[in-house]
């Protein structure tokens, strides 16, 4: 019976769940499709949509800042949590989202729920069989 519980624990630790967003990463200074509304390619093979972020940002510059002229849109990913959905500064407005992939226009990667539930139920079933 101890082996059964140990096996169940091993199975459960092998199922990892990670949450990450795909975010659009582009600048209207170099890619005209980056302007609003976003018109770029969001397919899996696109280099514009990149994985591994906690939140996605869209910055809209409405005043000149360095080499970003007024009207520039920058879309990027970040590993920081959104404090607010929108914040306006003296040069730009930052939009932050973390609710779905490419929300700065998020794919949540996780172990399939069915696999996790099935593993737990299988472990409980095996435990019941061996405890009789």
PDB file of C-alpha atoms in Angstrom:
ATOM      1  CA  UNK A   1       0.000   0.000   0.000  1.00  0.00           C
ATOM      2  CA  UNK A   2       2.892   2.373   0.692  1.00  0.00           C
ATOM      3  CA  UNK A   3       4.162   1.752  -2.824  1.00  0.00           C
ATOM      4  CA  UNK A   4       0.774   2.750  -4.238  1.00  0.00           C
ATOM      5  CA  UNK A   5       0.733   6.062  -2.387  1.00  0.00           C
ATOM      6  CA  UNK A   6       4.349   6.681  -3.363  1.00  0.00           C
ATOM      7  CA  UNK A   7       3.534   5.931  -7.029  1.00  0.00           C
ATOM      8  CA  UNK A   8       0.599   8.318  -6.932  1.00  0.00           C
ATOM      9  CA  UNK A   9       2.802  11.059  -5.515  1.00  0.00           C
ATOM     10  CA  UNK A  10       5.383  10.482  -8.240  1.00  0.00           C
ATOM     11  CA  UNK A  11       2.690  10.736 -10.923  1.00  0.00           C
ATOM     12  CA  UNK A  12       1.316  13.940  -9.430  1.00  0.00           C
ATOM     13  CA  UNK A  13       4.741  15.601  -9.262  1.00  0.00           C
ATOM     14  CA  UNK A  14       5.394  14.728 -12.897  1.00  0.00           C
ATOM     15  CA  UNK A  15       2.361  16.761 -13.944  1.00  0.00           C
ATOM     16  CA  UNK A  16       3.557  20.321 -13.941  1.00  0.00           C
ATOM     17  CA  UNK A  17       1.430  23.352 -14.528  1.00  0.00           C
ATOM     18  CA  UNK A  18       2.913  26.581 -15.752  1.00  0.00           C
ATOM     19  CA  UNK A  19       1.059  29.697 -16.671  1.00  0.00           C
ATOM     20  CA  UNK A  20       2.566  31.927 -19.261  1.00  0.00           C
ATOM     21  CA  UNK A  21       1.224  34.293 -21.795  1.00  0.00           C
ATOM     22  CA  UNK A  22       2.077  34.791 -25.403  1.00  0.00           C
ATOM     23  CA  UNK A  23       2.445  38.508 -25.995  1.00  0.00           C
ATOM     24  CA  UNK A  24       2.728  40.508 -29.170  1.00  0.00           C
ATOM     25  CA  UNK A  25       6.211  42.002 -29.328  1.00  0.00           C
ATOM     26  CA  UNK A  26       6.564  44.769 -31.899  1.00  0.00           C
ATOM     27  CA  UNK A  27       7.007  48.489 -32.432  1.00  0.00           C
ATOM     28  CA  UNK A  28       5.129  50.637 -34.905  1.00  0.00           C
ATOM     29  CA  UNK A  29       8.459  52.381 -35.501  1.00  0.00           C
ATOM     30  CA  UNK A  30       9.645  49.251 -37.328  1.00  0.00           C
ATOM     31  CA  UNK A  31       6.398  47.384 -38.107  1.00  0.00           C
ATOM     32  CA  UNK A  32       3.365  49.223 -39.483  1.00  0.00           C
ATOM     33  CA  UNK A  33       1.081  46.330 -38.428  1.00  0.00           C
ATOM     34  CA  UNK A  34       1.805  47.197 -34.789  1.00  0.00           C
ATOM     35  CA  UNK A  35      -0.455  50.275 -34.902  1.00  0.00           C
ATOM     36  CA  UNK A  36      -4.026  50.041 -33.543  1.00  0.00           C
ATOM     37  CA  UNK A  37      -5.928  48.051 -34.463  1.00  0.00           C
ATOM     38  CA  UNK A  38      -3.255  45.345 -34.598  1.00  0.00           C
ATOM     39  CA  UNK A  39      -3.217  43.745 -38.050  1.00  0.00           C
ATOM     40  CA  UNK A  40      -0.255  41.396 -37.749  1.00  0.00           C
ATOM     41  CA  UNK A  41       0.058  37.641 -37.893  1.00  0.00           C
ATOM     42  CA  UNK A  42      -0.815  35.868 -34.641  1.00  0.00           C
ATOM     43  CA  UNK A  43      -0.213  32.326 -35.895  1.00  0.00           C
ATOM     44  CA  UNK A  44       1.933  29.926 -33.915  1.00  0.00           C
ATOM     45  CA  UNK A  45       4.748  30.341 -36.437  1.00  0.00           C
ATOM     46  CA  UNK A  46       4.757  34.134 -36.137  1.00  0.00           C
ATOM     47  CA  UNK A  47       7.806  35.687 -34.517  1.00  0.00           C
ATOM     48  CA  UNK A  48       5.661  38.619 -33.360  1.00  0.00           C
ATOM     49  CA  UNK A  49       3.782  36.539 -30.757  1.00  0.00           C
ATOM     50  CA  UNK A  50       6.325  35.384 -28.171  1.00  0.00           C
ATOM     51  CA  UNK A  51       5.761  33.106 -25.135  1.00  0.00           C
ATOM     52  CA  UNK A  52       6.917  33.226 -21.542  1.00  0.00           C
ATOM     53  CA  UNK A  53       5.423  36.357 -20.020  1.00  0.00           C
ATOM     54  CA  UNK A  54       3.347  37.136 -16.932  1.00  0.00           C
ATOM     55  CA  UNK A  55       1.665  40.167 -18.503  1.00  0.00           C
ATOM     56  CA  UNK A  56       1.444  41.915 -21.848  1.00  0.00           C
ATOM     57  CA  UNK A  57       1.901  45.667 -22.300  1.00  0.00           C
ATOM     58  CA  UNK A  58       0.929  48.148 -24.956  1.00  0.00           C
ATOM     59  CA  UNK A  59       2.454  51.608 -24.709  1.00  0.00           C
ATOM     60  CA  UNK A  60       0.986  54.404 -26.802  1.00  0.00           C
ATOM     61  CA  UNK A  61       3.225  57.463 -27.001  1.00  0.00           C
ATOM     62  CA  UNK A  62       1.306  60.695 -27.512  1.00  0.00           C
ATOM     63  CA  UNK A  63       4.319  62.955 -27.039  1.00  0.00           C
ATOM     64  CA  UNK A  64       7.812  62.716 -28.517  1.00  0.00           C
ATOM     65  CA  UNK A  65      10.164  60.610 -26.419  1.00  0.00           C
ATOM     66  CA  UNK A  66      13.697  60.031 -27.652  1.00  0.00           C
ATOM     67  CA  UNK A  67      13.494  58.164 -30.908  1.00  0.00           C
ATOM     68  CA  UNK A  68       9.806  57.287 -30.387  1.00  0.00           C
ATOM     69  CA  UNK A  69       7.768  59.972 -32.153  1.00  0.00           C
ATOM     70  CA  UNK A  70       4.258  60.849 -31.056  1.00  0.00           C
ATOM     71  CA  UNK A  71       1.815  58.137 -32.134  1.00  0.00           C
ATOM     72  CA  UNK A  72       4.259  55.239 -31.726  1.00  0.00           C
ATOM     73  CA  UNK A  73       2.790  52.004 -30.364  1.00  0.00           C
ATOM     74  CA  UNK A  74       5.051  49.513 -28.579  1.00  0.00           C
ATOM     75  CA  UNK A  75       3.727  46.061 -27.710  1.00  0.00           C
ATOM     76  CA  UNK A  76       5.800  43.873 -25.402  1.00  0.00           C
ATOM     77  CA  UNK A  77       5.728  41.180 -22.764  1.00  0.00           C
ATOM     78  CA  UNK A  78       6.777  41.525 -19.154  1.00  0.00           C
ATOM     79  CA  UNK A  79       7.385  39.297 -16.163  1.00  0.00           C
ATOM     80  CA  UNK A  80       5.815  41.792 -13.777  1.00  0.00           C
ATOM     81  CA  UNK A  81       2.249  41.756 -12.518  1.00  0.00           C
ATOM     82  CA  UNK A  82      -0.178  44.397 -13.780  1.00  0.00           C
ATOM     83  CA  UNK A  83      -0.847  46.971 -11.063  1.00  0.00           C
ATOM     84  CA  UNK A  84      -3.498  48.701 -13.155  1.00  0.00           C
ATOM     85  CA  UNK A  85      -5.046  48.018 -16.530  1.00  0.00           C
ATOM     86  CA  UNK A  86      -4.227  51.521 -17.730  1.00  0.00           C
ATOM     87  CA  UNK A  87      -1.883  54.222 -16.529  1.00  0.00           C
ATOM     88  CA  UNK A  88      -1.218  57.565 -18.155  1.00  0.00           C
ATOM     89  CA  UNK A  89       2.028  59.444 -17.765  1.00  0.00           C
ATOM     90  CA  UNK A  90       3.278  62.698 -19.204  1.00  0.00           C
ATOM     91  CA  UNK A  91       4.471  61.070 -22.450  1.00  0.00           C
ATOM     92  CA  UNK A  92       2.493  57.874 -22.913  1.00  0.00           C
ATOM     93  CA  UNK A  93      -0.328  55.625 -21.830  1.00  0.00           C
ATOM     94  CA  UNK A  94       0.527  52.091 -20.725  1.00  0.00           C
ATOM     95  CA  UNK A  95      -2.065  49.350 -21.048  1.00  0.00           C
ATOM     96  CA  UNK A  96      -1.406  46.156 -19.118  1.00  0.00           C
ATOM     97  CA  UNK A  97      -3.257  42.843 -19.339  1.00  0.00           C
ATOM     98  CA  UNK A  98      -2.747  39.310 -18.128  1.00  0.00           C
ATOM     99  CA  UNK A  99      -6.033  37.613 -18.905  1.00  0.00           C
ATOM    100  CA  UNK A 100      -5.341  35.907 -22.260  1.00  0.00           C
ATOM    101  CA  UNK A 101      -2.760  35.383 -24.972  1.00  0.00           C
ATOM    102  CA  UNK A 102      -1.904  38.330 -27.150  1.00  0.00           C
ATOM    103  CA  UNK A 103      -4.171  40.514 -25.033  1.00  0.00           C
ATOM    104  CA  UNK A 104      -1.941  43.444 -25.882  1.00  0.00           C
ATOM    105  CA  UNK A 105      -3.661  43.340 -29.235  1.00  0.00           C
ATOM    106  CA  UNK A 106      -2.600  35.358 -23.246  1.00  0.00           C
ATOM    107  CA  UNK A 107      -2.122  30.947 -24.188  1.00  0.00           C
ATOM    108  CA  UNK A 108      -2.202  29.524 -20.790  1.00  0.00           C
ATOM    109  CA  UNK A 109      -0.065  26.429 -20.943  1.00  0.00           C
ATOM    110  CA  UNK A 110      -0.988  23.881 -18.357  1.00  0.00           C
ATOM    111  CA  UNK A 111      -1.307  20.179 -17.938  1.00  0.00           C
ATOM    112  CA  UNK A 112      -4.658  19.053 -19.192  1.00  0.00           C
ATOM    113  CA  UNK A 113      -7.223  19.159 -16.427  1.00  0.00           C
ATOM    114  CA  UNK A 114      -8.534  15.777 -17.542  1.00  0.00           C
ATOM    115  CA  UNK A 115      -5.088  14.215 -17.088  1.00  0.00           C
ATOM    116  CA  UNK A 116      -4.756  15.655 -13.601  1.00  0.00           C
ATOM    117  CA  UNK A 117      -8.239  14.590 -12.507  1.00  0.00           C
ATOM    118  CA  UNK A 118      -7.790  11.156 -14.084  1.00  0.00           C
ATOM    119  CA  UNK A 119      -4.507  10.665 -12.244  1.00  0.00           C
ATOM    120  CA  UNK A 120      -6.045  11.565  -8.910  1.00  0.00           C
ATOM    121  CA  UNK A 121      -9.039   9.297  -9.480  1.00  0.00           C
ATOM    122  CA  UNK A 122      -6.772   6.451 -10.593  1.00  0.00           C
ATOM    123  CA  UNK A 123      -4.680   6.811  -7.458  1.00  0.00           C
ATOM    124  CA  UNK A 124      -7.764   6.769  -5.267  1.00  0.00           C
ATOM    125  CA  UNK A 125      -9.110   3.712  -7.102  1.00  0.00           C
ATOM    126  CA  UNK A 126      -5.806   1.850  -6.764  1.00  0.00           C
ATOM    127  CA  UNK A 127      -5.660   2.760  -3.083  1.00  0.00           C
ATOM    128  CA  UNK A 128      -9.173   1.325  -2.578  1.00  0.00           C
ATOM    129  CA  UNK A 129      -8.245  -1.917  -4.338  1.00  0.00           C
ATOM    130  CA  UNK A 130      -5.109  -2.482  -2.274  1.00  0.00           C
ATOM    131  CA  UNK A 131      -6.664  -1.493   1.035  1.00  0.00           C
ATOM    132  CA  UNK A 132      -9.244  -4.353   0.868  1.00  0.00           C
TER     133      UNK A 132
END
